Coordinates of C-alpha atoms (C1' of nucleotides) in Angstrom, one line a residue:
Chain A
M30 CA -63.1 90.7 -138.1
A31 CA -63.4 92.3 -134.7
R32 CA -60.1 93.3 -133.1
E33 CA -58.4 90.5 -131.2
R34 CA -59.5 90.5 -127.6
G35 CA -56.9 91.0 -124.9
G36 CA -54.8 93.1 -127.2
R37 CA -54.4 96.8 -127.4
A38 CA -57.2 99.3 -127.3
D39 CA -59.3 96.8 -125.5
P40 CA -61.2 98.4 -122.7
A41 CA -61.6 95.2 -120.8
R42 CA -57.9 94.5 -120.7
T43 CA -57.0 98.1 -120.0
L44 CA -59.4 98.5 -117.1
A45 CA -58.4 95.2 -115.7
L46 CA -54.9 96.5 -115.7
L47 CA -55.8 99.7 -114.0
W48 CA -57.9 98.1 -111.3
R49 CA -55.6 95.1 -111.0
T50 CA -58.5 92.8 -111.7
G51 CA -57.8 89.8 -113.8
E52 CA -55.9 86.7 -112.7
G53 CA -52.5 85.8 -113.9
P54 CA -51.8 82.8 -116.2
T55 CA -51.8 79.3 -114.7
R56 CA -49.6 77.6 -117.3
G57 CA -46.2 78.5 -118.5
P58 CA -43.0 79.7 -116.8
K59 CA -43.1 81.8 -113.7
Q60 CA -43.2 85.5 -114.4
G61 CA -40.0 87.2 -113.5
L62 CA -41.6 90.7 -113.0
T63 CA -44.9 92.2 -111.9
V64 CA -47.0 94.9 -113.4
D65 CA -46.2 97.0 -110.3
R66 CA -42.5 96.7 -110.8
V67 CA -42.8 97.8 -114.4
V68 CA -45.0 100.7 -113.4
H69 CA -42.7 101.8 -110.6
A70 CA -39.6 101.6 -112.7
A71 CA -41.3 103.7 -115.3
I72 CA -42.4 106.3 -112.7
E73 CA -38.9 106.5 -111.3
L74 CA -37.5 107.0 -114.8
A75 CA -40.0 109.7 -115.6
D76 CA -39.3 111.5 -112.3
A77 CA -35.6 111.4 -113.0
D78 CA -35.3 112.1 -116.7
G79 CA -38.7 113.4 -117.8
L80 CA -41.4 112.0 -119.9
D81 CA -39.5 112.3 -123.1
A82 CA -36.8 110.1 -121.8
L83 CA -39.3 107.4 -121.0
S84 CA -39.0 104.7 -123.6
M85 CA -39.9 101.0 -123.4
R86 CA -36.2 100.3 -124.0
A87 CA -35.2 102.5 -121.1
V88 CA -37.7 100.9 -118.7
A89 CA -36.7 97.4 -119.8
E90 CA -33.0 98.3 -119.3
R91 CA -33.7 99.6 -115.8
L92 CA -35.3 96.3 -115.0
G93 CA -32.6 94.3 -116.6
V94 CA -34.9 92.5 -119.1
G95 CA -35.4 92.6 -122.8
T96 CA -37.5 95.3 -124.3
M97 CA -40.2 93.0 -125.6
S98 CA -40.6 91.3 -122.2
L99 CA -42.5 94.3 -121.0
Y100 CA -45.3 93.6 -123.4
T101 CA -46.1 90.5 -121.3
Y102 CA -47.2 92.8 -118.5
V103 CA -48.6 95.8 -120.4
P104 CA -50.3 95.9 -123.7
G105 CA -48.4 99.0 -124.9
K106 CA -46.8 102.2 -123.9
A107 CA -50.1 104.1 -123.9
E108 CA -51.5 101.8 -121.3
L109 CA -48.4 102.0 -119.2
L110 CA -48.8 105.7 -119.1
H111 CA -52.4 105.4 -118.0
V112 CA -51.4 103.1 -115.1
M113 CA -48.5 105.4 -114.1
F114 CA -50.9 108.2 -114.0
D115 CA -53.5 106.5 -111.9
T116 CA -50.8 105.1 -109.5
V117 CA -49.2 108.4 -108.8
L118 CA -52.6 110.1 -108.3
G119 CA -52.8 108.1 -105.1
E120 CA -50.2 110.3 -103.6
S121 CA -52.6 113.3 -103.5
A122 CA -54.6 113.6 -100.3
L123 CA -58.4 113.6 -100.5
P124 CA -59.5 115.8 -97.6
D125 CA -62.8 115.3 -95.8
P126 CA -64.9 118.4 -95.4
T127 CA -66.4 117.4 -92.1
G128 CA -65.2 119.7 -89.4
I129 CA -63.2 122.0 -91.6
G130 CA -65.9 122.8 -94.2
W131 CA -66.0 122.6 -97.9
R132 CA -63.7 125.6 -98.6
A133 CA -60.8 124.4 -96.5
A134 CA -61.2 120.9 -97.9
L135 CA -61.1 122.2 -101.5
E136 CA -58.1 124.3 -100.6
Q137 CA -56.3 121.4 -99.2
R138 CA -57.1 119.3 -102.2
A139 CA -55.7 122.0 -104.5
R140 CA -52.5 122.3 -102.5
S141 CA -52.0 118.6 -102.4
D142 CA -52.4 118.4 -106.1
R143 CA -49.9 121.1 -106.6
E144 CA -47.3 119.3 -104.6
L145 CA -48.0 116.1 -106.5
A146 CA -47.3 118.0 -109.7
R147 CA -44.0 119.2 -108.1
R148 CA -43.0 115.7 -107.2
H149 CA -43.9 114.3 -110.5
P150 CA -43.6 117.1 -113.1
W151 CA -44.7 114.7 -115.9
V152 CA -48.2 114.1 -114.5
V153 CA -49.3 117.5 -115.8
R154 CA -48.6 116.4 -119.3
L155 CA -50.9 113.4 -118.9
W156 CA -53.5 115.1 -116.7
G157 CA -55.0 117.8 -118.7
P158 CA -55.1 116.8 -122.3
G159 CA -56.3 113.6 -123.7
L160 CA -58.6 110.9 -122.4
L161 CA -58.5 110.1 -118.8
L162 CA -59.4 106.5 -117.9
M163 CA -61.2 105.9 -114.7
G164 CA -58.7 104.0 -112.7
P165 CA -59.2 103.4 -109.0
R166 CA -57.5 106.5 -107.8
L167 CA -59.1 108.9 -110.3
T168 CA -62.4 107.4 -109.3
A169 CA -61.7 107.9 -105.6
R170 CA -60.7 111.4 -106.4
A171 CA -64.0 112.1 -108.2
E172 CA -66.0 110.6 -105.3
A173 CA -64.1 112.6 -102.7
G174 CA -64.4 115.8 -104.7
L175 CA -68.2 115.4 -105.1
R176 CA -68.6 114.5 -101.5
T177 CA -66.8 117.7 -100.6
V178 CA -69.5 119.9 -102.2
A179 CA -72.5 117.7 -101.5
D180 CA -75.3 119.0 -99.4
L181 CA -74.5 122.6 -100.1
G182 CA -77.6 123.2 -102.1
L183 CA -76.0 122.7 -105.5
S184 CA -77.4 120.7 -108.3
D185 CA -75.6 117.5 -109.3
A186 CA -74.2 119.2 -112.4
E187 CA -73.1 122.2 -110.4
M188 CA -71.3 120.0 -107.9
A189 CA -69.3 118.4 -110.7
H190 CA -68.5 121.7 -112.4
V191 CA -67.3 123.3 -109.2
V192 CA -64.9 120.5 -108.4
D193 CA -63.7 120.5 -112.0
L194 CA -63.1 124.2 -111.8
V195 CA -60.8 123.9 -108.8
D196 CA -59.0 120.9 -110.3
G197 CA -58.6 122.6 -113.6
Y198 CA -57.3 125.7 -112.0
V199 CA -54.5 123.8 -110.2
R200 CA -53.7 121.9 -113.4
G201 CA -53.4 125.2 -115.3
V202 CA -51.0 126.7 -112.8
A203 CA -49.0 123.5 -112.7
Q204 CA -48.6 123.5 -116.4
V205 CA -46.9 126.8 -116.5
T206 CA -45.1 126.3 -113.2
V207 CA -43.6 123.0 -113.5
D208 CA -40.4 122.7 -115.4
V209 CA -42.0 120.8 -118.2
G210 CA -39.7 123.0 -120.2
R211 CA -36.9 120.5 -119.7
D212 CA -38.7 118.0 -121.8
T213 CA -40.0 120.2 -124.5
L214 CA -37.2 122.7 -124.7
A215 CA -35.0 122.4 -127.7
G216 CA -31.3 121.9 -127.3
G217 CA -31.4 120.8 -123.7
A218 CA -30.6 124.2 -122.4
G219 CA -32.4 125.0 -119.2
Y220 CA -35.3 127.3 -118.9
D221 CA -33.3 130.0 -117.2
D222 CA -30.5 129.8 -119.8
W223 CA -32.9 130.3 -122.6
W224 CA -34.7 133.1 -120.9
A225 CA -31.5 134.9 -120.0
E226 CA -30.1 134.6 -123.4
S227 CA -33.3 135.8 -125.2
T228 CA -34.1 138.7 -122.9
P229 CA -31.9 141.3 -124.8
Y230 CA -33.6 140.4 -128.1
L231 CA -37.0 140.6 -126.5
E232 CA -36.3 144.0 -125.1
Q233 CA -35.5 145.1 -128.5
L234 CA -38.6 143.6 -130.1
I235 CA -41.1 144.6 -127.4
R236 CA -41.1 148.4 -127.7
P237 CA -42.8 150.4 -125.0
T238 CA -44.6 152.4 -127.7
R239 CA -46.4 149.4 -129.1
F240 CA -46.8 147.5 -125.8
P241 CA -47.0 150.2 -123.1
T242 CA -48.9 148.3 -120.5
L243 CA -46.9 145.2 -120.9
T244 CA -43.6 147.0 -120.6
R245 CA -44.8 148.8 -117.5
V246 CA -45.8 145.6 -115.8
W247 CA -42.6 144.0 -117.1
E248 CA -40.4 146.7 -115.7
A249 CA -42.3 146.5 -112.4
G250 CA -40.6 143.1 -112.1
V251 CA -43.8 141.1 -112.2
Y252 CA -42.4 138.5 -114.5
D253 CA -39.3 138.0 -112.4
Q254 CA -41.4 136.3 -109.8
A255 CA -41.9 132.6 -109.8
P256 CA -44.4 131.7 -112.5
D257 CA -46.8 130.4 -109.8
A258 CA -46.7 133.5 -107.8
G259 CA -50.4 134.0 -108.5
F260 CA -51.4 130.6 -107.2
E261 CA -52.7 131.8 -103.8
L262 CA -54.5 134.8 -105.3
G263 CA -56.1 132.8 -108.1
L264 CA -57.2 130.0 -105.7
R265 CA -58.8 132.6 -103.5
L266 CA -60.7 134.1 -106.4
V267 CA -61.9 130.8 -107.6
L268 CA -63.1 129.8 -104.2
D269 CA -64.7 133.2 -103.7
G270 CA -66.7 132.6 -106.9
I271 CA -67.8 129.2 -105.7
E272 CA -68.8 130.7 -102.4
N273 CA -70.9 133.3 -104.2
L274 CA -72.7 130.5 -106.0
I275 CA -73.3 128.5 -102.9
R276 CA -74.7 131.6 -101.1
S277 CA -77.0 132.4 -103.9
R278 CA -78.3 128.8 -104.0
R279 CA -78.8 128.8 -100.3
S280 CA -80.6 132.0 -100.1
A281 CA -82.9 130.9 -102.9
A282 CA -83.8 127.7 -101.1
A283 CA -84.4 129.3 -97.7
P284 CA -86.5 132.4 -98.3
P285 CA -85.8 134.3 -95.0
A286 CA -82.1 134.7 -95.1
P287 CA -80.3 138.1 -95.3
Q288 CA -77.0 137.8 -97.0
E289 CA -73.5 138.7 -95.6
Chain B
M19 CA -16.8 126.0 -128.3
A20 CA -20.1 127.8 -128.0
R21 CA -22.9 126.3 -129.9
E22 CA -22.9 127.4 -133.5
R23 CA -24.9 130.6 -134.0
G24 CA -27.8 130.5 -136.3
G25 CA -28.5 126.9 -135.5
R26 CA -31.1 125.3 -133.3
A27 CA -31.8 126.4 -129.8
D28 CA -30.5 129.9 -130.7
P29 CA -32.8 132.5 -129.2
A30 CA -31.8 135.1 -131.7
R31 CA -32.6 132.9 -134.7
T32 CA -35.9 131.7 -133.2
L33 CA -37.1 135.1 -132.2
A34 CA -36.2 136.5 -135.6
L35 CA -38.3 133.7 -137.1
L36 CA -41.3 134.5 -134.9
W37 CA -41.2 138.2 -135.5
R38 CA -40.2 137.8 -139.1
T39 CA -37.2 140.0 -138.5
G40 CA -34.0 139.1 -140.4
E41 CA -33.4 139.5 -144.0
G42 CA -33.1 136.6 -146.5
P43 CA -29.9 135.7 -148.2
T44 CA -28.6 137.7 -151.1
R45 CA -26.5 135.1 -152.8
G46 CA -27.5 131.7 -154.2
P47 CA -30.5 130.3 -156.0
K48 CA -33.9 131.8 -155.4
Q49 CA -35.9 130.2 -152.6
G50 CA -38.8 128.2 -153.8
L51 CA -40.8 128.6 -150.6
T52 CA -41.4 131.0 -147.8
V53 CA -41.6 130.6 -144.1
D54 CA -45.2 131.4 -144.3
R55 CA -46.0 128.7 -146.8
V56 CA -44.3 126.2 -144.7
V57 CA -46.1 127.3 -141.6
H58 CA -49.5 127.4 -143.2
A59 CA -49.0 124.0 -144.8
A60 CA -48.1 122.7 -141.3
I61 CA -51.2 124.3 -139.8
E62 CA -53.5 122.8 -142.4
L63 CA -52.0 119.5 -141.8
A64 CA -52.4 119.7 -138.1
D65 CA -56.0 120.9 -138.5
A66 CA -56.8 118.0 -140.8
D67 CA -55.0 115.1 -139.2
G68 CA -53.9 116.1 -135.8
L69 CA -50.6 117.0 -134.2
D70 CA -49.4 113.4 -134.1
A71 CA -49.7 113.2 -137.9
L72 CA -47.6 116.4 -138.3
S73 CA -44.1 115.3 -139.4
M74 CA -41.5 117.1 -141.4
R75 CA -41.9 114.5 -144.1
A76 CA -45.6 115.1 -144.3
V77 CA -45.3 118.9 -144.4
A78 CA -42.6 118.6 -147.1
E79 CA -44.8 116.2 -149.1
R80 CA -47.7 118.6 -149.0
L81 CA -45.5 121.3 -150.3
G82 CA -44.0 119.1 -153.0
V83 CA -40.4 119.5 -151.8
G84 CA -37.9 117.2 -150.3
T85 CA -38.0 116.8 -146.5
M86 CA -34.6 118.4 -145.9
S87 CA -35.6 121.5 -147.8
L88 CA -37.7 122.6 -144.9
Y89 CA -34.7 123.1 -142.8
T90 CA -33.7 126.0 -145.0
Y91 CA -36.7 127.9 -143.7
V92 CA -37.0 126.6 -140.2
P93 CA -34.3 125.4 -137.8
G94 CA -36.2 122.4 -136.7
K95 CA -39.6 121.0 -135.8
A96 CA -39.7 122.6 -132.3
E97 CA -39.3 126.0 -133.9
L98 CA -41.9 125.3 -136.5
L99 CA -44.4 124.4 -133.7
H100 CA -43.7 127.7 -132.0
V101 CA -44.3 129.7 -135.2
M102 CA -47.5 127.7 -135.9
F103 CA -48.7 128.5 -132.4
D104 CA -48.0 132.2 -132.5
T105 CA -49.5 132.4 -136.0
V106 CA -52.8 130.8 -135.1
L107 CA -53.1 132.9 -131.9
G108 CA -53.7 135.8 -134.2
E109 CA -57.1 134.4 -134.9
S110 CA -58.4 135.1 -131.4
A111 CA -59.9 138.5 -130.9
L112 CA -58.5 141.0 -128.4
P113 CA -61.5 142.9 -127.2
D114 CA -61.2 146.5 -126.0
P115 CA -62.8 147.2 -122.6
T116 CA -63.7 150.8 -123.4
G117 CA -67.5 151.0 -123.6
I118 CA -68.3 147.5 -122.7
G119 CA -66.3 147.3 -119.4
W120 CA -63.6 144.9 -118.2
R121 CA -66.0 142.0 -117.5
A122 CA -67.5 141.8 -120.9
A123 CA -64.1 142.2 -122.5
L124 CA -62.6 139.3 -120.5
E125 CA -65.7 137.3 -121.4
Q126 CA -65.3 137.9 -125.1
R127 CA -61.6 137.1 -124.8
A128 CA -62.5 133.8 -123.2
R129 CA -65.1 132.9 -125.8
S130 CA -62.8 133.8 -128.6
D131 CA -60.1 131.6 -127.2
R132 CA -62.5 128.8 -126.9
E133 CA -63.5 129.0 -130.5
L134 CA -59.9 129.1 -131.5
A135 CA -59.3 125.9 -129.7
R136 CA -62.3 124.4 -131.5
R137 CA -60.9 125.4 -134.9
H138 CA -57.4 124.2 -134.1
P139 CA -57.7 121.5 -131.6
W140 CA -53.9 121.0 -131.6
V141 CA -53.2 124.4 -130.0
V142 CA -54.3 123.3 -126.6
R143 CA -51.4 120.8 -126.7
L144 CA -48.9 123.6 -127.3
W145 CA -50.6 126.2 -125.2
G146 CA -50.6 125.0 -121.7
P147 CA -47.5 123.0 -121.0
G148 CA -44.0 123.8 -121.9
L149 CA -42.3 127.0 -122.7
L150 CA -44.2 129.8 -124.5
L151 CA -42.0 132.0 -126.6
M152 CA -43.0 135.6 -126.9
G153 CA -44.0 135.9 -130.5
P154 CA -45.8 138.9 -131.8
R155 CA -49.3 137.6 -131.3
L156 CA -48.7 136.3 -127.8
T157 CA -47.2 139.6 -127.0
A158 CA -50.2 141.5 -128.3
R159 CA -52.4 139.2 -126.3
A160 CA -50.5 139.9 -123.2
E161 CA -50.7 143.7 -123.8
A162 CA -54.4 143.6 -124.6
G163 CA -55.1 141.4 -121.6
L164 CA -53.3 143.8 -119.2
R165 CA -54.9 146.8 -120.7
T166 CA -58.3 145.2 -120.1
V167 CA -57.8 145.2 -116.4
A168 CA -55.7 148.3 -116.1
D169 CA -57.0 151.3 -114.1
L170 CA -59.2 149.2 -111.9
G171 CA -57.2 149.7 -108.8
L172 CA -55.3 146.4 -109.0
S173 CA -51.6 146.1 -108.5
D174 CA -49.4 145.2 -111.5
A175 CA -49.0 141.7 -110.2
E176 CA -52.7 141.3 -109.6
M177 CA -53.5 142.5 -113.1
A178 CA -51.2 139.8 -114.6
H179 CA -52.6 137.1 -112.3
V180 CA -56.2 138.0 -113.1
V181 CA -55.7 137.7 -116.8
D182 CA -53.7 134.5 -116.4
L183 CA -56.6 133.1 -114.4
V184 CA -59.1 133.7 -117.1
D185 CA -56.8 132.4 -119.8
G186 CA -55.9 129.4 -117.8
Y187 CA -59.5 128.6 -117.2
V188 CA -60.3 128.5 -120.8
R189 CA -57.3 126.4 -121.6
G190 CA -58.3 123.9 -118.9
V191 CA -61.8 123.5 -120.3
A192 CA -60.4 123.3 -123.8
Q193 CA -58.1 120.5 -122.8
V194 CA -60.9 118.3 -121.7
T195 CA -63.3 119.4 -124.3
V196 CA -61.4 119.3 -127.5
D197 CA -61.1 115.9 -129.1
V198 CA -57.4 115.7 -128.4
G199 CA -58.3 112.1 -127.8
R200 CA -58.0 111.4 -131.4
D201 CA -54.3 112.0 -131.2
T202 CA -53.6 110.3 -128.0
L203 CA -56.1 107.5 -128.0
A204 CA -54.7 104.1 -128.7
G205 CA -55.9 102.0 -131.6
G206 CA -57.5 104.9 -133.5
A207 CA -60.9 104.2 -132.1
G208 CA -63.0 107.3 -131.4
Y209 CA -63.7 108.7 -128.0
D210 CA -67.3 107.6 -128.1
D211 CA -66.4 104.1 -129.2
W212 CA -64.1 103.6 -126.4
W213 CA -66.4 105.1 -123.9
A214 CA -69.3 103.0 -125.1
E215 CA -67.3 99.9 -125.0
S216 CA -65.9 100.4 -121.6
T217 CA -69.1 101.5 -119.8
P218 CA -70.3 98.0 -119.0
Y219 CA -66.9 97.2 -117.3
L220 CA -66.9 100.5 -115.5
E221 CA -70.3 100.0 -114.1
Q222 CA -69.1 96.7 -112.7
L223 CA -66.0 98.3 -111.1
I224 CA -67.5 101.4 -109.7
R225 CA -69.9 100.0 -107.1
P226 CA -72.4 102.3 -105.5
T227 CA -71.4 101.1 -102.1
R228 CA -67.8 102.4 -102.5
F229 CA -68.6 105.4 -104.6
P230 CA -72.1 106.5 -103.5
T231 CA -71.9 110.2 -104.5
L232 CA -70.2 109.5 -107.8
T233 CA -72.7 106.9 -108.8
R234 CA -75.6 109.2 -107.8
V235 CA -74.2 112.0 -110.0
W236 CA -73.4 109.6 -112.7
E237 CA -76.9 108.2 -112.7
A238 CA -78.3 111.7 -112.8
G239 CA -76.7 111.9 -116.3
V240 CA -74.3 114.6 -115.5
Y241 CA -71.5 112.9 -117.4
D242 CA -73.6 112.4 -120.4
Q243 CA -73.5 116.1 -121.1
A244 CA -70.8 117.6 -123.3
P245 CA -67.6 117.8 -121.4
D246 CA -67.6 121.5 -121.6
A247 CA -71.1 121.9 -120.2
G248 CA -69.8 123.7 -117.3
F249 CA -68.0 126.3 -119.3
E250 CA -70.5 129.1 -118.8
L251 CA -70.9 128.4 -115.1
G252 CA -67.2 128.2 -114.4
L253 CA -66.5 131.4 -116.4
R254 CA -69.1 133.2 -114.4
L255 CA -67.6 132.0 -111.1
V256 CA -64.1 133.1 -112.2
L257 CA -65.3 136.5 -113.2
D258 CA -67.3 136.8 -110.0
G259 CA -64.1 136.1 -108.0
I260 CA -62.3 138.8 -110.0
E261 CA -65.2 141.2 -109.4
N262 CA -64.9 140.6 -105.7
L263 CA -61.2 141.5 -105.8
I264 CA -61.8 144.7 -107.8
R265 CA -64.5 145.8 -105.5
S266 CA -62.4 145.3 -102.4
R267 CA -59.5 147.2 -103.9
R268 CA -61.8 150.0 -105.0
S269 CA -63.5 150.4 -101.6
A270 CA -60.1 150.3 -99.9
A271 CA -58.7 153.1 -102.2
A272 CA -61.7 155.4 -102.4
P273 CA -63.5 155.6 -99.1
P274 CA -66.6 157.5 -100.2
A275 CA -67.7 155.7 -103.4
P276 CA -71.0 153.9 -103.8
Q277 CA -70.7 151.3 -106.5
E278 CA -72.5 151.3 -109.9
Chain C
dC25 C1' -45.7 59.1 -118.1
dG26 C1' -45.3 61.3 -122.3
dA27 C1' -47.1 64.8 -125.3
dA28 C1' -49.5 68.8 -126.2
dA29 C1' -50.7 73.3 -124.8
dA30 C1' -50.0 77.7 -122.8
dC31 C1' -47.0 80.7 -121.4
dT32 C1' -42.4 83.7 -120.8
dC33 C1' -38.6 85.8 -122.6
dC34 C1' -36.4 88.1 -126.1
dG35 C1' -33.6 88.4 -130.9
dT36 C1' -34.8 90.2 -135.0
dA37 C1' -37.1 93.0 -138.2
dT38 C1' -40.3 96.7 -139.9
dG39 C1' -41.7 101.1 -140.6
dG40 C1' -41.9 105.4 -138.6
dC41 C1' -39.5 109.7 -136.9
dG42 C1' -36.1 114.1 -136.7
dT43 C1' -32.2 115.5 -138.7
dA44 C1' -26.8 115.4 -139.8
dC45 C1' -24.0 115.2 -143.7
dC46 C1' -22.8 116.1 -148.2
dG47 C1' -23.0 116.3 -153.3
dT48 C1' -24.9 119.0 -157.0
dA49 C1' -26.7 122.9 -159.2
dC50 C1' -27.5 127.7 -159.0
dG51 C1' -26.8 132.8 -159.2
dG52 C1' -25.3 137.4 -157.2
dC53 C1' -21.0 139.6 -156.8
dA54 C1' -15.9 140.5 -157.3
Chain D
dT27 C1' -15.6 135.0 -165.8
dG28 C1' -15.0 132.7 -161.9
dC29 C1' -15.9 132.3 -157.0
dC30 C1' -18.3 131.0 -153.2
dG31 C1' -22.4 131.1 -150.5
dT32 C1' -26.7 129.1 -150.9
dA33 C1' -31.0 125.9 -152.0
dC34 C1' -32.2 121.6 -152.7
dG35 C1' -32.7 116.9 -151.6
dG36 C1' -30.8 111.8 -151.5
dT37 C1' -28.9 109.0 -148.2
dA38 C1' -27.9 107.5 -143.8
dC39 C1' -27.9 107.3 -138.6
dG40 C1' -29.8 106.6 -134.4
dC41 C1' -33.8 106.8 -132.1
dC42 C1' -38.7 105.0 -131.3
dA43 C1' -42.9 101.4 -130.7
dT44 C1' -44.0 97.1 -131.6
dA45 C1' -45.1 92.7 -134.8
dC46 C1' -43.4 88.1 -135.4
dG47 C1' -41.6 83.9 -134.3
dG48 C1' -38.4 80.6 -132.0
dA49 C1' -36.6 78.5 -127.8
dG50 C1' -37.2 77.2 -123.4
dT51 C1' -40.4 76.3 -119.3
dT52 C1' -44.3 74.9 -116.8
dT53 C1' -48.9 72.9 -116.3
dT54 C1' -52.5 69.9 -117.8
dC55 C1' -54.5 66.2 -120.2
dG56 C1' -54.8 61.8 -122.6

DNA sequence: CGAAAACTCCGTATGGCGTACCGTACGGCA
DNA sequence: TGCCGTACGGTACGCCATACGGAGTTTTCG
C-alpha cells in the first residue's frame, strides 16, 4: 500500500537526518559509526577525487566497513548527498548588514560563496540543479539573505528575488569557473590538455569571415584569462541593478526625494 | 604510446563530429544509420524520459539496432551528449540588435533561451557545469552575443562578460525552474508530492523565533509562486546594471553627448 | 533468568550501466 | 576474384546502487 515509512523518499526520515532530529535506537548492538563520520568521509572523498568518484563502496572502504553498513546510517546515496550539501554550506559566512549596509553584506556573501565553491568544487553540481532540501544551513542562509535586504522598501517577493539573483549569479560563475571538468571530462585528461590540443582544430573551424566579432575578441586574448575574470564586473553590475530598484522603491515611498 | 587516434577523448574526432566535418568510410558495408539519426533519437528520448533515462542501450533500442552499433557513429556517450547539446542550441533564436537596440536583443535572447530550457529540460544539466565544447551552434551564439554588444563603447573583455552575465542569469533561473527534479528526485515521486508531504515537518522545524524573516516571507506566500516568478524582475535588474556600465563608458568616451 | 525482539553488520545477489573485445558478414577496390 | 577494412552486434567485464537475509549483539519483557 503506502510506501514503507522510514525508508527512502520519506520526507520525515530525510528531514530528520538533515536536522539531526530523531533519536537513535535503544536496542541492538552499539553503532560503530555516526552519521557525521559517514558524511565527513564522503565530503573528504568528494573533495579529493570529485563527485564522480564518490560511491558508497568508496565511502565504506574509507571508513573500513562493509558497503551495506552505510545504509544503517543513511537511507541511500541521494540522501547522503543532501546532507553533504547542507553540511558544507555551513562554511559560507552569513554577513550581517548592520553597520556595513546591504550592498557590502551581499558582496561578502557572494565572495564567501565563491570561496566555498573553490574549496568544494562538487557543491556547484548539487547547488543549482535539482531539488534543494531545506536543511538547517540552507534555512539559515535564506533567513540571513532576506534579513540583509529587509527594511529597504522592497516587497517580500522582491526581497526573495533579489537575494536569489545574487546567489544565482555566484553559482553561475562558479559553474564555469570551477574545474568541474575533471569529473565530466572524458578520458581523464585535464582541462588545459584538452584545450591546448583542440585549439589548432578550432582555429581552423572558426573562420574570421563567418565569426568576425568572436575572432577579434578571441585574438584580443579575452579567453586566455581565467574563466571567472568577469566575476567582479558582473557582481558590480548585478548590485547596481539592485541599487536601482531600491532607489526607485524608496523615492516612490517618500515623495520629496531628489535622486542621485 | 600516445592514445590511439580516432578514439575517445580525441579533440580532432570530437570536433569533427560536432561540426560534421570528416568524410565517411569508403569501404565496407553501407551504414544503416547516420549520426543525425542517433542524435535525434537521443534527444527525443531525453525529452520524453529525462537525462537519467538516456542510456546507450535505450537509444539503440529506439533505433532498432544493437547497442554496440552506436559506437560506429559516436565515440562514446560523453561525445553524444556534446552533440545533443550543440544540436538543440540551434533552436534558440539569435536576435540582431539593429533596429531594436542591444537591450531588446539581449532580452529576446534571454527569453528564447528560457523557452529552449522549457522544451528540453535536460539542457540545463549540460549547459552550466562542465566543459562546453565549441560546436557550430555554440560558436554562432557567441558570435551573435558579442555582436549584440559591439560598438557600445565597451572593451572586448567587457563585451564578453556582459553577454555571459545575461546567459548565466537565464541558466541559473532555468536550473531552479525546470523540473530537473524528476531526474534527481529519489523514489520517483513528483516535486509537488514531496513538497506537500514535507511541509508539515518543515513548519515544525523552521520556528518563527529562529527564522523570523523567512517565516514572514513564507507566510506571505512568496514561495507558493512558481519558482521562476522572479525571472522578469531579475532580467530587468541585470539589464539595468549593463545599461549603467554602457552609459558610464559612453560619457567617459564622448564628453559632449546628451543621452537618448 | 531465559527467551523474544530489535538492532548492527555485511556477504551475496540482482539488475542496471558504459564499453572492450571479437566473430561474422559485407562490399569497394586491387 | 580475392583482399581487407568496415558495420554490426553477441558476449563479457567491471563498475554502480541497493534488496535480501543470516549471524551475532544488546535490550527488554514475561
